[in-house]
Every structure is written in structure tokens, then in C-alpha cells.
Tab-separated table of C-alpha atoms in Angstrom:
chain	number	residue	atom	x	y	z
A	227	UNK	CA	121.803	97.964	82.656
A	228	UNK	CA	122.884	94.742	84.416
A	229	UNK	CA	122.078	91.114	83.629
A	230	UNK	CA	122.020	88.174	86.015
A	231	UNK	CA	121.300	84.480	85.604
A	232	UNK	CA	117.937	83.548	87.093
A	233	UNK	CA	118.728	81.315	90.087
A	234	UNK	CA	115.734	79.109	89.217
A	235	UNK	CA	116.036	78.539	85.462
A	236	UNK	CA	119.277	80.223	84.323
A	237	UNK	CA	117.608	82.666	81.931
A	238	UNK	CA	118.745	86.293	81.736
A	239	UNK	CA	117.152	88.652	84.256
A	240	UNK	CA	117.816	92.261	83.258
A	241	UNK	CA	117.811	95.308	85.513
A	242	UNK	CA	117.624	98.494	83.436
A	243	UNK	CA	117.447	100.772	86.462
A	244	UNK	CA	120.234	100.856	89.029
A	245	UNK	CA	117.552	101.490	91.662
A	246	UNK	CA	115.422	98.437	90.865
A	247	UNK	CA	115.711	95.795	93.564
A	248	UNK	CA	113.200	93.183	92.409
A	249	UNK	CA	112.457	91.613	89.044
A	250	UNK	CA	110.281	88.800	87.725
A	251	UNK	CA	111.959	86.290	85.396
A	252	UNK	CA	110.129	86.333	82.071
A	253	UNK	CA	110.687	82.590	81.573
A	254	UNK	CA	109.863	80.910	84.895
A	255	UNK	CA	108.061	83.765	86.765
A	256	UNK	CA	110.446	83.604	89.719
A	257	UNK	CA	110.726	86.881	91.599
A	258	UNK	CA	114.364	87.629	92.307
A	259	UNK	CA	115.878	90.163	94.671
A	260	UNK	CA	119.138	91.841	93.725
A	261	UNK	CA	122.056	92.260	96.093
A	262	UNK	CA	125.324	94.021	95.312
A	263	UNK	CA	126.764	91.081	93.388
A	264	UNK	CA	124.032	88.495	92.807
A	265	UNK	CA	120.306	87.696	92.752
A	266	UNK	CA	118.251	85.348	94.914
A	267	UNK	CA	114.876	83.801	94.140
A	268	UNK	CA	112.125	84.578	96.657
A	269	UNK	CA	109.274	82.638	95.080
A	270	UNK	CA	107.170	82.058	91.980
A	271	UNK	CA	104.826	84.832	90.888
A	272	UNK	CA	101.311	84.199	89.643
A	273	UNK	CA	100.667	84.463	85.913
A	274	UNK	CA	99.130	87.816	85.052
A	275	UNK	CA	95.444	87.763	84.088
A	276	UNK	CA	94.788	88.582	80.440
A	277	UNK	CA	93.571	92.067	79.633
A	278	UNK	CA	93.092	94.304	76.605
A	279	UNK	CA	95.834	96.814	77.364
A	280	UNK	CA	97.877	97.876	74.327
A	281	UNK	CA	100.834	98.558	76.636
A	282	UNK	CA	103.565	96.013	77.344
A	283	UNK	CA	107.017	95.801	78.890
A	284	UNK	CA	109.333	97.712	76.562
A	285	UNK	CA	106.691	100.164	75.355
A	286	UNK	CA	108.109	103.668	75.095
A	287	UNK	CA	106.614	107.114	75.397
A	288	UNK	CA	107.171	110.747	76.319
A	289	UNK	CA	106.332	112.903	79.297
A	290	UNK	CA	107.246	116.595	79.349
A	291	UNK	CA	109.294	115.972	76.181
A	292	UNK	CA	111.463	113.361	77.895
A	293	UNK	CA	111.374	109.709	76.775
A	294	UNK	CA	110.597	106.820	79.063
A	295	UNK	CA	110.340	103.023	78.874
A	296	UNK	CA	107.909	100.732	80.691
A	297	UNK	CA	110.006	98.264	82.713
A	298	UNK	CA	107.516	96.650	85.120
A	299	UNK	CA	103.831	96.106	85.830
A	300	UNK	CA	101.490	95.361	88.691
A	301	UNK	CA	97.997	94.012	88.035
A	302	UNK	CA	95.779	95.266	90.842
A	303	UNK	CA	92.300	94.151	91.758
A	304	UNK	CA	89.705	95.529	94.093
A	305	UNK	CA	86.038	94.919	94.864
A	306	UNK	CA	84.737	96.564	91.687
A	307	UNK	CA	87.392	95.871	89.061
A	308	UNK	CA	91.014	95.782	87.923
A	309	UNK	CA	93.711	98.203	86.855
A	310	UNK	CA	97.368	98.234	85.758
A	311	UNK	CA	100.253	100.098	87.365
A	312	UNK	CA	103.148	100.394	84.891
A	313	UNK	CA	106.597	101.071	86.345
A	314	UNK	CA	108.532	103.418	84.062
A	315	UNK	CA	112.135	104.528	83.705
A	316	UNK	CA	112.744	108.054	82.419
A	317	UNK	CA	115.761	108.878	80.269
A	318	UNK	CA	117.167	110.976	83.130
A	319	UNK	CA	117.027	107.993	85.514
A	320	UNK	CA	113.854	108.945	87.371
A	321	UNK	CA	111.318	106.204	88.010
A	322	UNK	CA	107.566	106.652	88.070
A	323	UNK	CA	104.235	104.981	87.465
A	324	UNK	CA	101.521	105.107	84.834
A	325	UNK	CA	98.123	104.092	86.140
A	326	UNK	CA	95.827	102.565	83.510
A	327	UNK	CA	92.197	102.121	84.516
A	328	UNK	CA	89.165	101.906	82.232
A	329	UNK	CA	90.784	103.940	79.478
A	330	UNK	CA	92.066	106.697	81.796
A	331	UNK	CA	95.785	107.300	82.371
A	332	UNK	CA	97.750	109.025	85.111
A	333	UNK	CA	101.468	109.490	85.629
A	334	UNK	CA	103.028	109.988	89.034
A	335	UNK	CA	106.368	110.047	90.823
A	336	UNK	CA	107.069	109.222	94.445
A	337	UNK	CA	107.154	112.152	96.830
A	338	UNK	CA	110.613	112.326	98.373
A	339	UNK	CA	111.329	112.917	102.028
A	340	UNK	CA	109.072	112.608	105.050
A	341	UNK	CA	105.345	112.489	104.421
A	342	UNK	CA	103.369	115.584	105.476
A	343	UNK	CA	101.512	115.378	108.789
A	344	UNK	CA	98.083	115.427	107.153
A	345	UNK	CA	99.070	112.493	104.921
A	346	UNK	CA	100.203	110.532	107.980
A	347	UNK	CA	96.895	111.354	109.658
A	348	UNK	CA	95.074	110.217	106.515
A	349	UNK	CA	96.736	106.814	106.685
A	350	UNK	CA	95.830	106.462	110.361
A	351	UNK	CA	92.226	107.232	109.397
A	352	UNK	CA	92.164	104.665	106.564
A	353	UNK	CA	94.346	101.810	107.872
A	354	UNK	CA	91.425	100.048	109.648
A	355	UNK	CA	90.261	99.147	106.139
A	356	UNK	CA	93.461	97.132	105.654
A	357	UNK	CA	93.389	95.554	109.092
A	358	UNK	CA	89.654	94.843	109.040
A	359	UNK	CA	89.221	95.983	112.614
A	360	UNK	CA	87.109	98.577	114.359
A	361	UNK	CA	86.527	101.619	112.166
A	362	UNK	CA	86.950	99.768	108.875
A	363	UNK	CA	83.588	101.041	107.628
A	364	UNK	CA	84.219	104.646	108.650
A	365	UNK	CA	86.909	105.643	106.112
A	366	UNK	CA	85.229	107.848	103.539
A	367	UNK	CA	86.620	110.056	100.737
A	368	UNK	CA	85.892	113.766	100.403
A	369	UNK	CA	88.490	115.240	102.754
A	370	UNK	CA	91.246	117.663	101.645
A	371	UNK	CA	95.001	117.385	102.083
A	372	UNK	CA	98.157	119.186	100.958
A	373	UNK	CA	100.602	117.194	98.884
A	374	UNK	CA	103.481	118.426	96.771
A	375	UNK	CA	102.386	122.033	97.284
A	376	UNK	CA	98.888	121.333	95.932
A	377	UNK	CA	95.515	121.014	97.646
A	378	UNK	CA	93.841	117.759	96.664
A	379	UNK	CA	90.586	116.045	97.492
A	380	UNK	CA	90.425	112.346	98.290
A	381	UNK	CA	87.955	110.879	95.805
A	382	UNK	CA	88.420	107.144	96.340
A	383	UNK	CA	89.562	104.860	99.156
A	384	UNK	CA	89.834	101.146	98.476
A	385	UNK	CA	91.420	97.934	99.610
A	386	UNK	CA	93.611	96.796	96.708
A	387	UNK	CA	95.144	93.357	96.102
A	388	UNK	CA	98.059	92.494	93.825
A	389	UNK	CA	96.979	89.834	91.311
A	390	UNK	CA	100.392	89.450	89.675
A	391	UNK	CA	103.503	91.290	88.560
A	392	UNK	CA	106.162	91.285	85.857
A	393	UNK	CA	109.410	93.043	84.972
A	394	UNK	CA	111.413	95.314	87.285
A	395	UNK	CA	109.887	96.680	90.478
A	396	UNK	CA	111.096	98.824	93.401
A	397	UNK	CA	109.464	96.475	95.937
A	398	UNK	CA	108.331	92.866	96.218
A	399	UNK	CA	104.793	92.447	94.903
A	400	UNK	CA	103.659	88.837	95.294
A	401	UNK	CA	100.132	87.744	94.536
A	402	UNK	CA	97.911	88.630	97.471
A	403	UNK	CA	99.847	91.709	98.628
A	404	UNK	CA	97.202	94.060	100.029
A	405	UNK	CA	97.317	97.828	100.346
A	406	UNK	CA	95.034	100.689	101.205
A	407	UNK	CA	94.982	102.928	98.116
A	408	UNK	CA	93.721	106.513	98.339
A	409	UNK	CA	93.267	108.448	95.074
A	410	UNK	CA	93.255	112.249	95.201
A	411	UNK	CA	92.645	114.914	92.534
A	412	UNK	CA	93.222	118.666	92.255
A	413	UNK	CA	91.354	121.422	90.430
A	414	UNK	CA	93.809	121.558	87.520
A	415	UNK	CA	94.035	117.841	86.744
A	416	UNK	CA	96.600	117.069	89.431
A	417	UNK	CA	96.617	113.480	90.645
A	418	UNK	CA	98.043	111.748	93.684
A	419	UNK	CA	97.760	108.297	95.162
A	420	UNK	CA	98.612	107.286	98.713
A	421	UNK	CA	99.557	103.684	99.346
A	422	UNK	CA	100.075	101.765	102.598
A	423	UNK	CA	100.692	98.010	102.962
A	424	UNK	CA	100.540	98.006	106.753
A	425	UNK	CA	104.302	98.467	107.098
A	426	UNK	CA	105.368	101.228	104.708
A	427	UNK	CA	103.568	104.303	103.402
A	428	UNK	CA	104.193	105.985	100.053
A	429	UNK	CA	102.779	109.021	98.262
A	430	UNK	CA	102.933	109.536	94.493
A	431	UNK	CA	102.171	112.865	92.843
A	432	UNK	CA	101.475	113.638	89.188
A	433	UNK	CA	98.533	114.288	86.903
A	434	UNK	CA	96.099	112.753	84.458
A	435	UNK	CA	97.353	112.619	80.867
A	436	UNK	CA	95.523	111.919	77.612
A	437	UNK	CA	96.593	108.849	75.631
A	438	UNK	CA	97.845	110.802	72.604
A	439	UNK	CA	100.045	113.043	74.758
A	440	UNK	CA	102.194	110.056	75.795
A	441	UNK	CA	103.103	109.276	72.152
A	442	UNK	CA	103.474	105.609	72.980
A	443	UNK	CA	105.591	103.289	70.807
A	444	UNK	CA	106.159	99.518	70.681
A	445	UNK	CA	102.572	98.718	71.593
A	446	UNK	CA	101.131	95.230	71.902
A	447	UNK	CA	99.239	94.247	68.731
A	448	UNK	CA	95.509	94.346	69.409
A	449	UNK	CA	92.649	94.106	66.981
A	450	UNK	CA	91.152	97.548	66.523
A	451	UNK	CA	94.316	99.505	67.441
């Protein structure tokens, strides 16, 4: 864990993960980028819209009997709604994501190495949606692809927009950042999401998990929970 003074307000900005490059100051909402010895402000982030999530930065939980802590969040919007992407730090140093959408939860970790050819072809098929050019209306789910040794079916393709961010993140996520997001599922509850912002492509592989299985702690107080 390392602490820096926010270059905008002087408050502590903490990096729990050695791999985190960006963080949002909890006091002035400046996004800072970390170098080897210092941090630099790259702008003010938008305040996150209110929601009814019981999760918060600092919430803990378990996955495959290993503890983790939530260290960052993206609030994502698309044409038909909103969802949260929680950045997590495992006790063994791995980083991943918990997707929280309409009471459903998934956990995923980034696929390392070069993306498979069929994933690259999938992005080429779907990128017109991001660029708004010819073929933007042709991208449809339903196709199959191999990812992480598993056959998955694309069930949703959408244009997603970042509405705000907080905590530690592996990339800059200012308000308005747009991506093509492709959700895929397998026959045994496997889950994957493909993400492309027009410059970089990422694939995250995991599975859906029931709320109770995470054994969450340090939840945000909400009436009814």
C-alpha cells in the first residue's frame, strides 16, 4: 500500500494495489495518475449517481475461499439502464471485477496474453457500434466464440458510457468514456465480457455468483438490508 498527497487538494490518495495506475481522490474527485515516484492530476471526475447498492469501497468478500476487497468502481450507463463494475483486489494480489446489475452478480478476471482470433474478429464485427458508421445496426448477439478454454454465446452487445468512477482503477475512466461491451455466457454458468474503447481491447472471464456465496462484509447501511 502506498499513499500520495493529492496534487489538487493535498488529501491522502491511497493505492492498495501495486498494479493500480489511476485513482480518484475521495475529497475533491480529482483523478490522479501514478508514476514511479509521484502522482499527477488529470482532471475532475463527475460525482457518481446515487443508487441502492449495498456495496461500497472497502467492502470485503470471498471467492473460492480467498478474501478480496473492493478498491474501485465504475458506474456504467447504456440505453436501457445502469450497472456497477467493482474493481477488486484479491489477497494473493490478483485484480478482478464484480459486475452488479439488477440484483445479479458476476466475477471476472482479465484474460492474459494475446486475444484469440475469434475474439479479435468479434471486435471487428461490433466496433461499428462504437464508431457509429456503416454497419452499426448489423452487430447482433447469438454467435459462439472460444474464450479461456470454454465455448460461450454472445447474449448482449451494447454501447456503454462511463457515468463516473471512484477509488483505484487500472485505466483512466472519465465521464463520457464509451466502450462496446459484449456479454457472453456458457452452459455451466460461465461468464465473459469483451470490452473495446476504440483503442484497446480486453477480455474478462469468470462466472455468475449468488450474493450469499460472496459472504460480503462492511456493507453500506441501507434500509431493508
